[in-house]
PDB file of N, CA and C in Angstrom:
ATOM      1  N   MET M   1     -51.487 -47.412  63.767  1.00 49.00           N
ATOM      2  CA  MET M   1     -51.909 -46.259  64.295  1.00 49.00           C
ATOM      3  C   MET M   1     -52.156 -45.211  63.233  1.00 49.00           C
ATOM      4  N   HIS M   2     -53.251 -44.513  63.336  1.00 64.00           N
ATOM      5  CA  HIS M   2     -53.588 -43.527  62.287  1.00 64.00           C
ATOM      6  C   HIS M   2     -53.173 -42.164  62.674  1.00 64.00           C
ATOM      7  N   ASN M   3     -52.454 -41.499  61.738  1.00 78.00           N
ATOM      8  CA  ASN M   3     -52.239 -40.051  62.074  1.00 78.00           C
ATOM      9  C   ASN M   3     -53.086 -39.138  61.079  1.00 78.00           C
ATOM     10  N   SER M   4     -54.074 -39.774  60.565  1.00 89.00           N
ATOM     11  CA  SER M   4     -55.088 -39.196  59.689  1.00 89.00           C
ATOM     12  C   SER M   4     -56.378 -39.639  60.014  1.00 89.00           C
ATOM     13  N   LEU M   5     -57.411 -38.735  59.979  1.00 93.00           N
ATOM     14  CA  LEU M   5     -58.760 -38.894  60.425  1.00 93.00           C
ATOM     15  C   LEU M   5     -59.732 -38.097  59.690  1.00 93.00           C
ATOM     16  N   VAL M   6     -60.860 -38.653  59.390  1.00 96.00           N
ATOM     17  CA  VAL M   6     -61.921 -37.923  58.930  1.00 96.00           C
ATOM     18  C   VAL M   6     -63.178 -38.136  59.846  1.00 96.00           C
ATOM     19  N   LEU M   7     -63.778 -37.082  60.250  1.00 96.00           N
ATOM     20  CA  LEU M   7     -64.954 -37.095  61.121  1.00 96.00           C
ATOM     21  C   LEU M   7     -66.131 -36.620  60.247  1.00 96.00           C
ATOM     22  N   LYS M   8     -67.162 -37.330  60.116  1.00 96.00           N
ATOM     23  CA  LYS M   8     -68.340 -36.880  59.306  1.00 96.00           C
ATOM     24  C   LYS M   8     -69.598 -37.011  59.977  1.00 96.00           C
ATOM     25  N   ASN M   9     -70.697 -36.404  59.428  1.00 97.00           N
ATOM     26  CA  ASN M   9     -71.961 -36.359  60.076  1.00 97.00           C
ATOM     27  C   ASN M   9     -71.947 -35.730  61.455  1.00 97.00           C
ATOM     28  N   ALA M  10     -71.219 -34.617  61.589  1.00 97.00           N
ATOM     29  CA  ALA M  10     -71.052 -33.853  62.854  1.00 97.00           C
ATOM     30  C   ALA M  10     -71.714 -32.604  62.855  1.00 97.00           C
ATOM     31  N   GLU M  11     -71.767 -32.084  64.094  1.00 97.00           N
ATOM     32  CA  GLU M  11     -72.197 -30.733  64.353  1.00 97.00           C
ATOM     33  C   GLU M  11     -70.902 -29.959  64.801  1.00 97.00           C
ATOM     34  N   ILE M  12     -70.175 -29.412  63.882  1.00 96.00           N
ATOM     35  CA  ILE M  12     -68.895 -28.832  64.261  1.00 96.00           C
ATOM     36  C   ILE M  12     -69.035 -27.334  64.424  1.00 96.00           C
ATOM     37  N   ILE M  13     -68.650 -26.846  65.545  1.00 94.00           N
ATOM     38  CA  ILE M  13     -68.661 -25.401  65.852  1.00 94.00           C
ATOM     39  C   ILE M  13     -67.134 -24.984  65.671  1.00 94.00           C
ATOM     40  N   THR M  14     -66.989 -24.230  64.585  1.00 92.00           N
ATOM     41  CA  THR M  14     -65.547 -23.963  64.168  1.00 92.00           C
ATOM     42  C   THR M  14     -64.856 -22.857  64.842  1.00 92.00           C
ATOM     43  N   MET M  15     -65.611 -21.908  65.458  1.00 90.00           N
ATOM     44  CA  MET M  15     -65.110 -20.710  66.037  1.00 90.00           C
ATOM     45  C   MET M  15     -64.550 -19.745  64.926  1.00 90.00           C
ATOM     46  N   ASN M  16     -64.907 -20.085  63.710  1.00 91.00           N
ATOM     47  CA  ASN M  16     -64.475 -19.140  62.569  1.00 91.00           C
ATOM     48  C   ASN M  16     -65.732 -18.276  62.199  1.00 91.00           C
ATOM     49  N   PRO M  17     -65.782 -17.013  62.345  1.00 94.00           N
ATOM     50  CA  PRO M  17     -66.938 -16.189  61.960  1.00 94.00           C
ATOM     51  C   PRO M  17     -67.278 -16.351  60.566  1.00 94.00           C
ATOM     52  N   ALA M  18     -66.355 -16.592  59.708  1.00 95.00           N
ATOM     53  CA  ALA M  18     -66.651 -16.841  58.307  1.00 95.00           C
ATOM     54  C   ALA M  18     -67.285 -18.145  57.856  1.00 95.00           C
ATOM     55  N   GLN M  19     -67.141 -19.126  58.813  1.00 94.00           N
ATOM     56  CA  GLN M  19     -67.664 -20.431  58.668  1.00 94.00           C
ATOM     57  C   GLN M  19     -67.950 -21.023  59.980  1.00 94.00           C
ATOM     58  N   PRO M  20     -69.073 -20.529  60.659  1.00 95.00           N
ATOM     59  CA  PRO M  20     -69.317 -20.871  62.015  1.00 95.00           C
ATOM     60  C   PRO M  20     -69.651 -22.394  62.295  1.00 95.00           C
ATOM     61  N   ARG M  21     -70.244 -23.085  61.347  1.00 96.00           N
ATOM     62  CA  ARG M  21     -70.605 -24.438  61.469  1.00 96.00           C
ATOM     63  C   ARG M  21     -70.188 -25.285  60.307  1.00 96.00           C
ATOM     64  N   ALA M  22     -69.926 -26.522  60.501  1.00 97.00           N
ATOM     65  CA  ALA M  22     -69.521 -27.460  59.470  1.00 97.00           C
ATOM     66  C   ALA M  22     -70.082 -28.864  59.848  1.00 97.00           C
ATOM     67  N   SER M  23     -69.960 -29.781  58.963  1.00 97.00           N
ATOM     68  CA  SER M  23     -70.482 -31.048  59.151  1.00 97.00           C
ATOM     69  C   SER M  23     -69.389 -32.177  59.069  1.00 97.00           C
ATOM     70  N   ALA M  24     -68.205 -31.765  58.661  1.00 97.00           N
ATOM     71  CA  ALA M  24     -67.049 -32.753  58.427  1.00 97.00           C
ATOM     72  C   ALA M  24     -65.752 -32.023  58.689  1.00 97.00           C
ATOM     73  N   VAL M  25     -64.765 -32.833  59.069  1.00 96.00           N
ATOM     74  CA  VAL M  25     -63.399 -32.285  59.293  1.00 96.00           C
ATOM     75  C   VAL M  25     -62.445 -33.481  58.832  1.00 96.00           C
ATOM     76  N   ALA M  26     -61.386 -33.051  58.164  1.00 95.00           N
ATOM     77  CA  ALA M  26     -60.188 -33.985  57.881  1.00 95.00           C
ATOM     78  C   ALA M  26     -58.988 -33.611  58.515  1.00 95.00           C
ATOM     79  N   VAL M  27     -58.379 -34.517  59.176  1.00 91.00           N
ATOM     80  CA  VAL M  27     -57.069 -34.309  59.826  1.00 91.00           C
ATOM     81  C   VAL M  27     -56.058 -35.232  59.024  1.00 91.00           C
ATOM     82  N   TRP M  28     -55.193 -34.612  58.471  1.00 83.00           N
ATOM     83  CA  TRP M  28     -54.216 -35.388  57.618  1.00 83.00           C
ATOM     84  C   TRP M  28     -52.849 -35.107  58.126  1.00 83.00           C
ATOM     85  N   GLN M  29     -52.235 -36.297  58.506  1.00 82.00           N
ATOM     86  CA  GLN M  29     -50.828 -36.265  59.111  1.00 82.00           C
ATOM     87  C   GLN M  29     -50.687 -35.263  60.215  1.00 82.00           C
ATOM     88  N   GLY M  30     -51.713 -35.238  61.148  1.00 81.00           N
ATOM     89  CA  GLY M  30     -51.677 -34.499  62.305  1.00 81.00           C
ATOM     90  C   GLY M  30     -52.086 -32.972  62.094  1.00 81.00           C
ATOM     91  N   ARG M  31     -52.609 -32.647  60.940  1.00 88.00           N
ATOM     92  CA  ARG M  31     -53.004 -31.235  60.719  1.00 88.00           C
ATOM     93  C   ARG M  31     -54.353 -31.154  60.152  1.00 88.00           C
ATOM     94  N   ILE M  32     -55.201 -30.285  60.567  1.00 91.00           N
ATOM     95  CA  ILE M  32     -56.478 -30.123  59.991  1.00 91.00           C
ATOM     96  C   ILE M  32     -56.295 -29.593  58.512  1.00 91.00           C
ATOM     97  N   LYS M  33     -56.861 -30.327  57.630  1.00 93.00           N
ATOM     98  CA  LYS M  33     -56.697 -29.896  56.224  1.00 93.00           C
ATOM     99  C   LYS M  33     -57.972 -29.450  55.560  1.00 93.00           C
ATOM    100  N   ALA M  34     -59.161 -29.946  56.092  1.00 95.00           N
ATOM    101  CA  ALA M  34     -60.427 -29.367  55.518  1.00 95.00           C
ATOM    102  C   ALA M  34     -61.494 -29.380  56.525  1.00 95.00           C
ATOM    103  N   VAL M  35     -62.335 -28.390  56.565  1.00 96.00           N
ATOM    104  CA  VAL M  35     -63.452 -28.307  57.348  1.00 96.00           C
ATOM    105  C   VAL M  35     -64.516 -27.816  56.552  1.00 96.00           C
ATOM    106  N   GLY M  36     -65.776 -28.523  56.569  1.00 96.00           N
ATOM    107  CA  GLY M  36     -66.865 -28.097  55.795  1.00 96.00           C
ATOM    108  C   GLY M  36     -67.918 -29.184  55.630  1.00 96.00           C
ATOM    109  N   THR M  37     -68.127 -29.578  54.341  1.00 96.00           N
ATOM    110  CA  THR M  37     -69.094 -30.663  54.090  1.00 96.00           C
ATOM    111  C   THR M  37     -68.375 -32.026  53.923  1.00 96.00           C
ATOM    112  N   ARG M  38     -69.250 -32.972  53.631  1.00 94.00           N
ATOM    113  CA  ARG M  38     -68.637 -34.297  53.387  1.00 94.00           C
ATOM    114  C   ARG M  38     -67.903 -34.205  52.111  1.00 94.00           C
ATOM    115  N   GLU M  39     -68.285 -33.398  51.159  1.00 95.00           N
ATOM    116  CA  GLU M  39     -67.587 -33.348  49.856  1.00 95.00           C
ATOM    117  C   GLU M  39     -66.286 -32.629  50.035  1.00 95.00           C
ATOM    118  N   ASP M  40     -66.119 -31.698  50.975  1.00 96.00           N
ATOM    119  CA  ASP M  40     -64.962 -31.058  51.254  1.00 96.00           C
ATOM    120  C   ASP M  40     -63.823 -31.942  51.812  1.00 96.00           C
ATOM    121  N   VAL M  41     -64.235 -32.958  52.521  1.00 95.00           N
ATOM    122  CA  VAL M  41     -63.233 -33.940  53.142  1.00 95.00           C
ATOM    123  C   VAL M  41     -63.008 -35.249  52.339  1.00 95.00           C
ATOM    124  N   ARG M  42     -63.901 -35.395  51.354  1.00 93.00           N
ATOM    125  CA  ARG M  42     -63.723 -36.682  50.632  1.00 93.00           C
ATOM    126  C   ARG M  42     -62.388 -36.918  50.028  1.00 93.00           C
ATOM    127  N   PRO M  43     -61.632 -35.965  49.519  1.00 92.00           N
ATOM    128  CA  PRO M  43     -60.217 -36.258  49.082  1.00 92.00           C
ATOM    129  C   PRO M  43     -59.284 -36.899  50.135  1.00 92.00           C
ATOM    130  N   TYR M  44     -59.693 -36.751  51.376  1.00 90.00           N
ATOM    131  CA  TYR M  44     -58.765 -37.151  52.395  1.00 90.00           C
ATOM    132  C   TYR M  44     -59.208 -38.506  52.973  1.00 90.00           C
ATOM    133  N   GLU M  45     -60.350 -39.108  52.463  1.00 89.00           N
ATOM    134  CA  GLU M  45     -60.949 -40.338  53.092  1.00 89.00           C
ATOM    135  C   GLU M  45     -60.180 -41.611  52.738  1.00 89.00           C
ATOM    136  N   GLU M  46     -59.651 -41.711  51.579  1.00 87.00           N
ATOM    137  CA  GLU M  46     -58.968 -43.028  51.139  1.00 87.00           C
ATOM    138  C   GLU M  46     -57.811 -43.296  52.077  1.00 87.00           C
ATOM    139  N   GLY M  47     -57.794 -44.490  52.653  1.00 85.00           N
ATOM    140  CA  GLY M  47     -56.682 -44.992  53.549  1.00 85.00           C
ATOM    141  C   GLY M  47     -56.673 -44.282  54.809  1.00 85.00           C
ATOM    142  N   THR M  48     -57.758 -43.485  55.222  1.00 90.00           N
ATOM    143  CA  THR M  48     -57.804 -42.765  56.441  1.00 90.00           C
ATOM    144  C   THR M  48     -58.981 -43.214  57.369  1.00 90.00           C
ATOM    145  N   LEU M  49     -58.719 -43.371  58.608  1.00 94.00           N
ATOM    146  CA  LEU M  49     -59.720 -43.692  59.514  1.00 94.00           C
ATOM    147  C   LEU M  49     -60.940 -42.647  59.489  1.00 94.00           C
ATOM    148  N   THR M  50     -62.084 -43.173  59.017  1.00 94.00           N
ATOM    149  CA  THR M  50     -63.292 -42.311  58.854  1.00 94.00           C
ATOM    150  C   THR M  50     -64.250 -42.698  59.912  1.00 94.00           C
ATOM    151  N   ILE M  51     -64.752 -41.777  60.605  1.00 95.00           N
ATOM    152  CA  ILE M  51     -65.764 -41.981  61.685  1.00 95.00           C
ATOM    153  C   ILE M  51     -66.968 -41.168  61.500  1.00 95.00           C
ATOM    154  N   ASP M  52     -68.139 -41.953  61.501  1.00 96.00           N
ATOM    155  CA  ASP M  52     -69.352 -41.244  61.453  1.00 96.00           C
ATOM    156  C   ASP M  52     -69.796 -40.919  62.957  1.00 96.00           C
ATOM    157  N   VAL M  53     -69.732 -39.711  63.258  1.00 97.00           N
ATOM    158  CA  VAL M  53     -69.993 -39.406  64.747  1.00 97.00           C
ATOM    159  C   VAL M  53     -71.418 -39.146  64.994  1.00 97.00           C
ATOM    160  N   LYS M  54     -72.326 -39.416  63.962  1.00 97.00           N
ATOM    161  CA  LYS M  54     -73.761 -39.552  64.232  1.00 97.00           C
ATOM    162  C   LYS M  54     -74.417 -38.304  64.865  1.00 97.00           C
ATOM    163  N   GLY M  55     -74.008 -37.120  64.266  1.00 96.00           N
ATOM    164  CA  GLY M  55     -74.611 -35.874  64.761  1.00 96.00           C
ATOM    165  C   GLY M  55     -74.031 -35.283  66.056  1.00 96.00           C
ATOM    166  N   LYS M  56     -72.965 -35.914  66.632  1.00 97.00           N
ATOM    167  CA  LYS M  56     -72.477 -35.307  67.870  1.00 97.00           C
ATOM    168  C   LYS M  56     -71.767 -34.130  67.615  1.00 97.00           C
ATOM    169  N   THR M  57     -71.603 -33.249  68.636  1.00 96.00           N
ATOM    170  CA  THR M  57     -70.977 -31.908  68.521  1.00 96.00           C
ATOM    171  C   THR M  57     -69.488 -32.055  68.731  1.00 96.00           C
ATOM    172  N   ILE M  58     -68.702 -31.282  67.919  1.00 93.00           N
ATOM    173  CA  ILE M  58     -67.195 -31.206  67.900  1.00 93.00           C
ATOM    174  C   ILE M  58     -66.928 -29.833  68.167  1.00 93.00           C
ATOM    175  N   LEU M  59     -66.131 -29.557  69.253  1.00 88.00           N
ATOM    176  CA  LEU M  59     -65.552 -28.336  69.632  1.00 88.00           C
ATOM    177  C   LEU M  59     -64.115 -28.331  69.425  1.00 88.00           C
ATOM    178  N   PRO M  60     -63.443 -27.325  68.791  1.00 77.00           N
ATOM    179  CA  PRO M  60     -62.050 -27.243  68.643  1.00 77.00           C
ATOM    180  C   PRO M  60     -61.339 -26.810  69.850  1.00 77.00           C
ATOM    181  N   GLY M  61     -60.373 -27.482  70.365  1.00 74.00           N
ATOM    182  CA  GLY M  61     -59.514 -26.999  71.418  1.00 74.00           C
ATOM    183  C   GLY M  61     -60.145 -26.723  72.735  1.00 74.00           C
ATOM    184  N   LEU M  62     -61.239 -27.351  72.991  1.00 62.00           N
ATOM    185  CA  LEU M  62     -61.859 -27.047  74.339  1.00 62.00           C
ATOM    186  C   LEU M  62     -61.101 -27.870  75.433  1.00 62.00           C
ATOM    187  N   ILE M  63     -60.482 -27.074  76.283  1.00 69.00           N
ATOM    188  CA  ILE M  63     -59.654 -27.735  77.270  1.00 69.00           C
ATOM    189  C   ILE M  63     -60.101 -27.229  78.661  1.00 69.00           C
ATOM    190  N   ASP M  64     -60.412 -28.129  79.588  1.00 70.00           N
ATOM    191  CA  ASP M  64     -60.861 -27.737  80.905  1.00 70.00           C
ATOM    192  C   ASP M  64     -59.635 -27.568  81.783  1.00 70.00           C
ATOM    193  N   SER M  65     -59.262 -26.257  82.113  1.00 72.00           N
ATOM    194  CA  SER M  65     -58.096 -26.076  82.875  1.00 72.00           C
ATOM    195  C   SER M  65     -58.447 -26.254  84.360  1.00 72.00           C
ATOM    196  N   HIS M  66     -59.726 -26.481  84.666  1.00 78.00           N
ATOM    197  CA  HIS M  66     -60.085 -26.705  85.985  1.00 78.00           C
ATOM    198  C   HIS M  66     -59.672 -25.629  87.089  1.00 78.00           C
ATOM    199  N   VAL M  67     -59.996 -24.434  86.720  1.00 81.00           N
ATOM    200  CA  VAL M  67     -59.570 -23.272  87.582  1.00 81.00           C
ATOM    201  C   VAL M  67     -60.774 -22.931  88.442  1.00 81.00           C
ATOM    202  N   HIS M  68     -60.527 -22.750  89.752  1.00 86.00           N
ATOM    203  CA  HIS M  68     -61.505 -22.189  90.642  1.00 86.00           C
ATOM    204  C   HIS M  68     -61.340 -20.656  90.520  1.00 86.00           C
ATOM    205  N   PHE M  69     -62.284 -20.012  89.824  1.00 83.00           N
ATOM    206  CA  PHE M  69     -62.018 -18.551  89.551  1.00 83.00           C
ATOM    207  C   PHE M  69     -61.948 -17.618  90.764  1.00 83.00           C
ATOM    208  N   THR M  70     -62.718 -17.887  91.833  1.00 89.00           N
ATOM    209  CA  THR M  70     -62.570 -17.006  92.926  1.00 89.00           C
ATOM    210  C   THR M  70     -61.185 -17.137  93.626  1.00 89.00           C
ATOM    211  N   SER M  71     -60.813 -18.377  93.954  1.00 88.00           N
ATOM    212  CA  SER M  71     -59.515 -18.509  94.622  1.00 88.00           C
ATOM    213  C   SER M  71     -58.327 -18.105  93.676  1.00 88.00           C
ATOM    214  N   THR M  72     -58.435 -18.357  92.330  1.00 85.00           N
ATOM    215  CA  THR M  72     -57.349 -17.917  91.563  1.00 85.00           C
ATOM    216  C   THR M  72     -57.244 -16.455  91.415  1.00 85.00           C
ATOM    217  N   GLY M  73     -58.473 -15.778  91.404  1.00 86.00           N
ATOM    218  CA  GLY M  73     -58.478 -14.295  91.412  1.00 86.00           C
ATOM    219  C   GLY M  73     -57.908 -13.781  92.608  1.00 86.00           C
ATOM    220  N   ILE M  74     -58.222 -14.282  93.711  1.00 88.00           N
ATOM    221  CA  ILE M  74     -57.721 -13.794  95.058  1.00 88.00           C
ATOM    222  C   ILE M  74     -56.144 -13.992  95.026  1.00 88.00           C
ATOM    223  N   LYS M  75     -55.745 -15.154  94.628  1.00 85.00           N
ATOM    224  CA  LYS M  75     -54.271 -15.432  94.580  1.00 85.00           C
ATOM    225  C   LYS M  75     -53.626 -14.426  93.644  1.00 85.00           C
ATOM    226  N   ALA M  76     -54.172 -14.197  92.565  1.00 84.00           N
ATOM    227  CA  ALA M  76     -53.552 -13.232  91.568  1.00 84.00           C
ATOM    228  C   ALA M  76     -53.452 -11.879  92.140  1.00 84.00           C
ATOM    229  N   MET M  77     -54.347 -11.426  93.091  1.00 87.00           N
ATOM    230  CA  MET M  77     -54.230 -10.146  93.653  1.00 87.00           C
ATOM    231  C   MET M  77     -53.372 -10.081  94.890  1.00 87.00           C
ATOM    232  N   ALA M  78     -52.957 -11.231  95.404  1.00 91.00           N
ATOM    233  CA  ALA M  78     -52.206 -11.222  96.614  1.00 91.00           C
ATOM    234  C   ALA M  78     -50.685 -11.016  96.274  1.00 91.00           C
ATOM    235  N   ILE M  79     -49.941 -10.456  97.226  1.00 92.00           N
ATOM    236  CA  ILE M  79     -48.544 -10.415  97.194  1.00 92.00           C
ATOM    237  C   ILE M  79     -47.837 -11.556  97.779  1.00 92.00           C
ATOM    238  N   ASP M  80     -46.845 -12.130  97.108  1.00 90.00           N
ATOM    239  CA  ASP M  80     -46.059 -13.247  97.589  1.00 90.00           C
ATOM    240  C   ASP M  80     -44.891 -12.759  98.606  1.00 90.00           C
ATOM    241  N   PHE M  81     -45.035 -12.847  99.802  1.00 93.00           N
ATOM    242  CA  PHE M  81     -44.043 -12.404 100.665  1.00 93.00           C
ATOM    243  C   PHE M  81     -43.003 -13.462 101.065  1.00 93.00           C
ATOM    244  N   SER M  82     -43.245 -14.662 100.433  1.00 93.00           N
ATOM    245  CA  SER M  82     -42.334 -15.907 100.978  1.00 93.00           C
ATOM    246  C   SER M  82     -40.889 -15.692 100.770  1.00 93.00           C
ATOM    247  N   PRO M  83     -40.432 -14.867  99.819  1.00 93.00           N
ATOM    248  CA  PRO M  83     -38.927 -14.628  99.682  1.00 93.00           C
ATOM    249  C   PRO M  83     -38.342 -13.743 100.735  1.00 93.00           C
ATOM    250  N   ALA M  84     -39.310 -12.972 101.441  1.00 94.00           N
ATOM    251  CA  ALA M  84     -38.768 -12.027 102.392  1.00 94.00           C
ATOM    252  C   ALA M  84     -38.260 -12.727 103.656  1.00 94.00           C
ATOM    253  N   MET M  85     -37.061 -12.236 104.035  1.00 95.00           N
ATOM    254  CA  MET M  85     -36.374 -12.679 105.216  1.00 95.00           C
ATOM    255  C   MET M  85     -36.371 -11.650 106.448  1.00 95.00           C
ATOM    256  N   SER M  86     -36.868 -10.429 106.104  1.00 94.00           N
ATOM    257  CA  SER M  86     -37.017  -9.450 107.051  1.00 94.00           C
ATOM    258  C   SER M  86     -38.088  -8.454 106.712  1.00 94.00           C
ATOM    259  N   ILE M  87     -38.445  -7.668 107.689  1.00 94.00           N
ATOM    260  CA  ILE M  87     -39.494  -6.630 107.510  1.00 94.00           C
ATOM    261  C   ILE M  87     -39.089  -5.692 106.263  1.00 94.00           C
ATOM    262  N   SER M  88     -37.773  -5.444 106.243  1.00 94.00           N
ATOM    263  CA  SER M  88     -37.397  -4.462 105.212  1.00 94.00           C
ATOM    264  C   SER M  88     -37.549  -5.089 103.859  1.00 94.00           C
ATOM    265  N   GLN M  89     -37.332  -6.362 103.800  1.00 94.00           N
ATOM    266  CA  GLN M  89     -37.441  -7.027 102.491  1.00 94.00           C
ATOM    267  C   GLN M  89     -38.932  -7.230 102.131  1.00 94.00           C
ATOM    268  N   ALA M  90     -39.810  -7.424 103.152  1.00 93.00           N
ATOM    269  CA  ALA M  90     -41.268  -7.437 102.818  1.00 93.00           C
ATOM    270  C   ALA M  90     -41.701  -6.079 102.446  1.00 93.00           C
ATOM    271  N   GLN M  91     -41.192  -5.063 103.051  1.00 94.00           N
ATOM    272  CA  GLN M  91     -41.534  -3.681 102.528  1.00 94.00           C
ATOM    273  C   GLN M  91     -41.125  -3.371 101.136  1.00 94.00           C
ATOM    274  N   ALA M  92     -39.970  -3.981 100.764  1.00 94.00           N
ATOM    275  CA  ALA M  92     -39.442  -3.700  99.381  1.00 94.00           C
ATOM    276  C   ALA M  92     -40.322  -4.472  98.391  1.00 94.00           C
ATOM    277  N   ILE M  93     -40.707  -5.781  98.671  1.00 93.00           N
ATOM    278  CA  ILE M  93     -41.653  -6.500  97.841  1.00 93.00           C
ATOM    279  C   ILE M  93     -42.987  -5.801  97.673  1.00 93.00           C
ATOM    280  N   ALA M  94     -43.487  -5.301  98.763  1.00 92.00           N
ATOM    281  CA  ALA M  94     -44.760  -4.545  98.727  1.00 92.00           C
ATOM    282  C   ALA M  94     -44.710  -3.233  97.861  1.00 92.00           C
ATOM    283  N   ALA M  95     -43.591  -2.625  97.935  1.00 93.00           N
ATOM    284  CA  ALA M  95     -43.277  -1.415  97.183  1.00 93.00           C
ATOM    285  C   ALA M  95     -43.249  -1.715  95.756  1.00 93.00           C
ATOM    286  N   GLN M  96     -42.798  -2.827  95.312  1.00 90.00           N
ATOM    287  CA  GLN M  96     -42.678  -3.270  93.883  1.00 90.00           C
ATOM    288  C   GLN M  96     -44.149  -3.696  93.347  1.00 90.00           C
ATOM    289  N   ALA M  97     -44.912  -4.105  94.107  1.00 82.00           N
ATOM    290  CA  ALA M  97     -46.213  -4.594  93.661  1.00 82.00           C
ATOM    291  C   ALA M  97     -47.187  -3.600  93.160  1.00 82.00           C
TER     292      ALA M  97
END
């Protein structure tokens, strides 16, 4: 199992305004060590799994949380009265909201 990886020949969108695009990335022992050109990652290639991604796009940290925005927004604006055991407790919860 490899904990080191070099991806080359890529379209990397870095999200870094100082370097918005790159073509290679090196991950060494679980940490990103170099982002840039093939020359920038070459020191990390020996003994490392190296993959030519053939021009595919790489996006860092893109995670789909699968949120339904409308229902999540409505829920966020709602008051949770489930702890209330009486009208006075519901009124106290509403007053704190």
